[in-house]
Amino acid sequence: MSTFWNKQIERADLLAAESSGAKGLLTFYAQLLRAQAGIYDSLRSRKDWLPSGDLETDVPIVRSSMPALLNTVARHGPTSLASEAQALLAEPEILAAQLLEHWRNPSDTQFFAKALLQPYARWLAETKTTPFGRELAGGERACPFCGGRPQLSFLQAKESTAESGKRDLLCSTCLSSWEFRRVVCANCGEERPAKLCYFHSREFDHIRIEACDSCKHYLKGIDLTRLGLAVPLVDEIYSAALDLWARERGYTKIELNLVGV
Ligand SMILES: [Zn+2]
Ligand SMILES: [Zn+2]
């Protein structure tokens, strides 16, 4: 299994073992990650096949991974998702259509399509296969590889300088990251410091809410210079309590995470 997926799974298992408010979410996410890693491995190890980048062409292969994910959700998911998974197992055509719809017009509420396409899009990114049929808006606030929206931001130490770190955004579709300016809203591009606000609690010392008063959107920033062993996608879910704070103040998340927070 690739180191990327292993890293996510190990971190999710570790944090799920803690008694935190996000225990249930993380336990489910750890199982989801296992299913996604399985999808990724089955795509990667497929003989004589590389993705074309055009989902319409690749969908027969991608959909062969659907039952494994659906079974995982049926077994470990919250009740509503579990029954949806059961229904989709009986009617696979519906999900195949949702995959294409999500590819062309992504939405963070299309849980199954998003969960299935993340390992596919990651495999495209790793094989540098340009995505096709996905002509999204673009711009510096979208993933330069696939056009996806940012799931979160993270700070990591710069190699050679004493600067406090560089900020990257992580793509919600292909899970790769791109460098982004530090004091700018990742949703609307607002730069005026007075319009940008941050919230941080001692419980999650390495995580903060990065919100914008111009567009009323937010995402979470994971500071790896404070906690190097954090894994952004997983720690973002671990700190679900911070989302509550943001929602209570009227901010909307730029992109809900895979467990719907
Ligand atoms: Zn992307
Ligand atoms: Zn904004």
Coordinates of C-alpha atoms and ligand atoms in Angstrom, one line a residue:
M1 CA 0.0 0.0 0.0
S2 CA 1.3 3.5 -0.8
T3 CA 2.9 5.5 2.0
F4 CA 0.3 8.3 1.5
W5 CA -2.7 6.1 2.4
N6 CA -0.8 4.3 5.1
K7 CA 0.0 7.6 6.8
Q8 CA -3.6 8.7 6.7
I9 CA -4.8 5.3 8.1
E10 CA -2.3 5.2 10.9
R11 CA -3.1 8.7 12.0
A12 CA -6.9 8.1 11.9
D13 CA -6.5 4.9 13.9
L14 CA -4.4 6.7 16.5
L15 CA -6.7 9.6 16.9
A16 CA -9.8 7.4 16.8
A17 CA -8.4 5.5 19.8
E18 CA -8.5 8.7 21.9
S19 CA -11.7 9.7 23.6
S20 CA -12.4 12.9 21.7
G21 CA -15.7 14.4 20.5
A22 CA -14.7 13.2 17.0
K23 CA -14.2 9.6 17.9
G24 CA -17.1 8.3 15.9
L25 CA -16.2 10.4 12.9
L26 CA -12.6 9.2 13.0
T27 CA -13.5 5.5 13.4
F28 CA -15.7 5.7 10.3
Y29 CA -13.0 7.8 8.4
A30 CA -10.4 5.1 9.2
Q31 CA -12.5 2.5 7.5
L32 CA -13.2 4.8 4.6
L33 CA -9.5 5.4 4.2
R34 CA -8.9 1.7 4.1
A35 CA -11.5 1.3 1.3
Q36 CA -10.0 4.2 -0.6
A37 CA -6.5 2.8 -0.3
G38 CA -7.9 -0.5 -1.6
I39 CA -9.4 1.4 -4.6
Y40 CA -6.1 3.2 -5.2
D41 CA -4.2 -0.1 -5.1
S42 CA -6.5 -1.8 -7.5
L43 CA -6.2 1.0 -10.0
R44 CA -2.5 1.1 -9.6
S45 CA -1.9 -2.6 -9.9
R46 CA -4.2 -3.1 -12.8
K47 CA -2.2 -4.9 -15.6
D48 CA -1.8 -3.1 -18.9
W49 CA -3.9 -0.2 -17.9
L50 CA -3.2 3.5 -17.2
P51 CA -6.0 6.0 -16.6
S52 CA -6.8 8.2 -19.7
G53 CA -7.8 11.2 -17.5
D54 CA -11.2 11.2 -19.1
L55 CA -13.6 9.7 -16.6
E56 CA -16.1 8.8 -19.2
T57 CA -13.5 6.4 -20.7
D58 CA -12.2 5.3 -17.3
V59 CA -15.5 4.8 -15.6
P60 CA -15.8 1.0 -16.4
I61 CA -12.6 0.5 -14.4
V62 CA -13.4 2.9 -11.6
R63 CA -16.8 1.4 -11.1
S64 CA -15.4 -2.0 -10.6
S65 CA -14.1 -0.6 -7.2
M66 CA -17.6 0.6 -6.2
P67 CA -18.9 -2.5 -4.3
A68 CA -15.9 -2.5 -1.9
L69 CA -16.5 1.1 -0.9
L70 CA -20.3 0.6 -0.6
N71 CA -19.9 -2.5 1.6
T72 CA -17.6 -0.5 3.9
V73 CA -20.1 2.3 4.2
A74 CA -23.0 -0.2 4.7
R75 CA -21.1 -1.9 7.5
H76 CA -19.4 1.1 9.2
G77 CA -21.3 4.2 8.1
P78 CA -23.9 6.3 10.0
T79 CA -27.5 4.9 9.4
S80 CA -28.5 7.2 6.6
L81 CA -25.3 6.7 4.6
A82 CA -25.4 2.9 5.3
S83 CA -28.9 2.6 3.9
E84 CA -28.0 4.7 0.9
A85 CA -25.0 2.4 0.3
Q86 CA -27.3 -0.7 0.4
A87 CA -29.6 1.0 -2.2
L88 CA -26.6 1.8 -4.5
L89 CA -25.3 -1.8 -4.2
A90 CA -28.6 -2.9 -5.7
E91 CA -28.5 -0.2 -8.5
P92 CA -24.9 0.5 -9.5
E93 CA -26.0 2.5 -12.5
I94 CA -27.1 5.3 -10.3
L95 CA -23.7 5.7 -8.7
A96 CA -21.9 5.4 -12.1
A97 CA -24.0 8.4 -13.3
Q98 CA -23.2 10.3 -10.0
L99 CA -19.5 9.8 -10.7
L100 CA -19.7 11.5 -14.0
E101 CA -21.9 14.3 -12.6
H102 CA -19.4 14.9 -9.7
W103 CA -16.5 14.9 -12.1
R104 CA -18.0 17.7 -14.2
N105 CA -19.7 19.5 -11.4
P106 CA -18.2 18.6 -8.0
S107 CA -20.2 19.0 -4.9
D108 CA -19.1 18.3 -1.3
T109 CA -22.5 16.7 -0.6
Q110 CA -22.1 13.9 -3.1
F111 CA -20.5 11.6 -0.6
F112 CA -20.1 8.4 -2.6
A113 CA -18.8 10.1 -5.8
K114 CA -16.3 12.2 -3.8
A115 CA -15.1 9.2 -1.9
L116 CA -14.6 7.1 -5.0
L117 CA -13.0 9.8 -7.1
Q118 CA -10.4 10.8 -4.6
P119 CA -8.2 7.7 -5.1
Y120 CA -8.8 7.9 -8.9
A121 CA -7.8 11.6 -9.1
R122 CA -4.9 11.0 -6.8
W123 CA -3.7 8.3 -9.2
L124 CA -4.1 10.7 -12.1
A125 CA -2.0 13.3 -10.2
E126 CA 0.7 10.7 -9.4
T127 CA 0.9 9.6 -13.0
K128 CA 0.7 13.2 -14.3
T129 CA -2.3 12.3 -16.4
T130 CA -4.2 15.5 -17.2
P131 CA -7.9 15.3 -16.2
F132 CA -10.3 15.6 -19.0
G133 CA -13.9 16.7 -19.2
R134 CA -13.6 18.7 -16.1
E135 CA -13.4 22.3 -17.3
L136 CA -13.7 24.0 -13.9
A137 CA -13.3 27.7 -13.2
G138 CA -9.6 27.5 -12.3
G139 CA -7.6 30.4 -10.9
E140 CA -5.1 30.4 -8.0
R141 CA -7.8 29.3 -5.5
A142 CA -8.5 26.1 -7.4
C143 CA -6.2 23.1 -7.6
P144 CA -3.8 23.7 -10.6
F145 CA -3.8 20.0 -11.4
C146 CA -7.6 19.1 -11.4
G147 CA -9.5 22.3 -10.6
G148 CA -10.8 21.0 -7.3
R149 CA -11.6 23.3 -4.3
P150 CA -9.4 23.5 -1.3
Q151 CA -10.2 21.1 1.6
L152 CA -7.9 22.8 4.0
S153 CA -4.7 24.7 4.3
F154 CA -1.5 23.7 6.0
L155 CA 1.8 25.3 7.1
Q156 CA 5.0 23.4 6.8
A157 CA 8.5 24.4 7.7
K158 CA 10.6 25.8 4.9
E159 CA 13.7 23.9 4.2
S160 CA 16.6 26.3 4.4
T161 CA 15.2 29.6 5.9
A162 CA 14.2 30.5 9.4
E163 CA 10.8 31.8 8.1
S164 CA 7.9 30.5 10.0
G165 CA 6.6 28.3 7.1
K166 CA 4.9 28.3 3.8
R167 CA 1.2 27.8 3.3
D168 CA -0.3 25.2 1.0
L169 CA -3.8 24.4 0.1
L170 CA -4.8 20.7 -0.2
C171 CA -7.2 19.7 -3.0
S172 CA -10.4 18.1 -2.0
T173 CA -10.5 16.0 -5.2
C174 CA -7.0 14.8 -6.0
L175 CA -5.5 15.4 -2.5
S176 CA -2.4 17.0 -3.9
S177 CA -1.4 20.5 -2.7
W178 CA -0.3 23.8 -4.1
E179 CA 1.4 26.8 -2.6
F180 CA -0.8 29.7 -1.7
R181 CA -0.2 33.2 -0.2
R182 CA -0.5 33.2 3.6
V183 CA -2.8 36.1 4.4
V184 CA -5.5 35.7 1.7
C185 CA -9.0 34.1 1.8
A186 CA -8.9 30.8 -0.1
N187 CA -12.5 31.3 -1.2
C188 CA -12.7 34.9 -2.5
G189 CA -9.2 36.2 -2.5
E190 CA -9.8 38.9 0.2
E191 CA -6.4 40.3 1.4
R192 CA -7.3 43.0 3.8
P193 CA -6.2 41.8 7.2
A194 CA -9.1 43.4 9.0
K195 CA -11.5 41.2 7.0
L196 CA -9.7 37.9 7.8
C197 CA -10.2 36.3 11.2
Y198 CA -8.8 33.4 13.0
F199 CA -10.0 31.2 15.8
H200 CA -7.8 28.9 17.8
S201 CA -8.5 26.9 20.9
R202 CA -6.0 25.3 23.3
E203 CA -7.5 21.9 22.8
F204 CA -6.2 21.9 19.2
D205 CA -3.0 23.8 19.4
H206 CA -1.9 23.1 15.8
I207 CA -5.2 23.9 14.2
R208 CA -7.1 27.1 13.5
I209 CA -10.1 28.3 11.7
E210 CA -9.3 30.7 8.9
A211 CA -12.4 32.7 8.2
C212 CA -13.2 35.6 5.9
D213 CA -15.7 38.4 6.7
S214 CA -16.1 39.4 3.1
C215 CA -17.5 36.1 1.8
K216 CA -18.3 34.5 5.2
H217 CA -16.5 31.3 4.2
Y218 CA -13.8 29.5 6.2
L219 CA -11.5 26.5 6.1
K220 CA -9.1 25.0 8.7
G221 CA -5.4 25.5 8.8
I222 CA -3.2 22.7 10.1
D223 CA 0.2 24.0 11.4
L224 CA 2.8 21.3 10.9
T225 CA 5.5 23.6 12.3
R226 CA 3.7 23.1 15.6
L227 CA 3.0 19.5 15.3
G228 CA 5.1 17.7 12.7
L229 CA 3.3 14.3 13.0
A230 CA -0.1 15.8 12.3
V231 CA -1.7 14.5 9.0
P232 CA -3.7 17.4 7.6
L233 CA -6.7 15.5 6.2
V234 CA -7.1 13.5 9.4
D235 CA -6.4 16.2 11.9
E236 CA -8.9 18.4 10.1
I237 CA -11.6 15.9 11.0
Y238 CA -10.2 15.4 14.5
S239 CA -10.9 19.1 15.2
A240 CA -14.6 18.9 14.2
A241 CA -15.4 20.9 17.4
L242 CA -13.8 24.0 15.7
D243 CA -16.3 23.7 12.8
L244 CA -19.1 24.2 15.3
W245 CA -17.5 27.5 16.4
A246 CA -17.4 28.7 12.8
R247 CA -20.9 27.6 12.0
E248 CA -22.3 29.3 15.1
R249 CA -20.8 32.5 13.8
G250 CA -22.4 32.2 10.4
Y251 CA -19.4 31.0 8.4
T252 CA -19.8 28.4 5.7
K253 CA -17.1 25.9 5.0
I254 CA -15.5 26.2 1.6
E255 CA -15.6 22.4 1.2
L256 CA -17.1 19.9 3.6
N257 CA -14.8 17.1 4.4
L258 CA -15.6 13.5 3.5
V259 CA -17.4 12.8 6.8
G260 CA -19.7 15.7 6.1
V261 CA -18.3 18.2 8.7
Ligands
ZN1 ZN -6.7 18.5 -7.4
ZN2 ZN -13.5 35.4 1.4

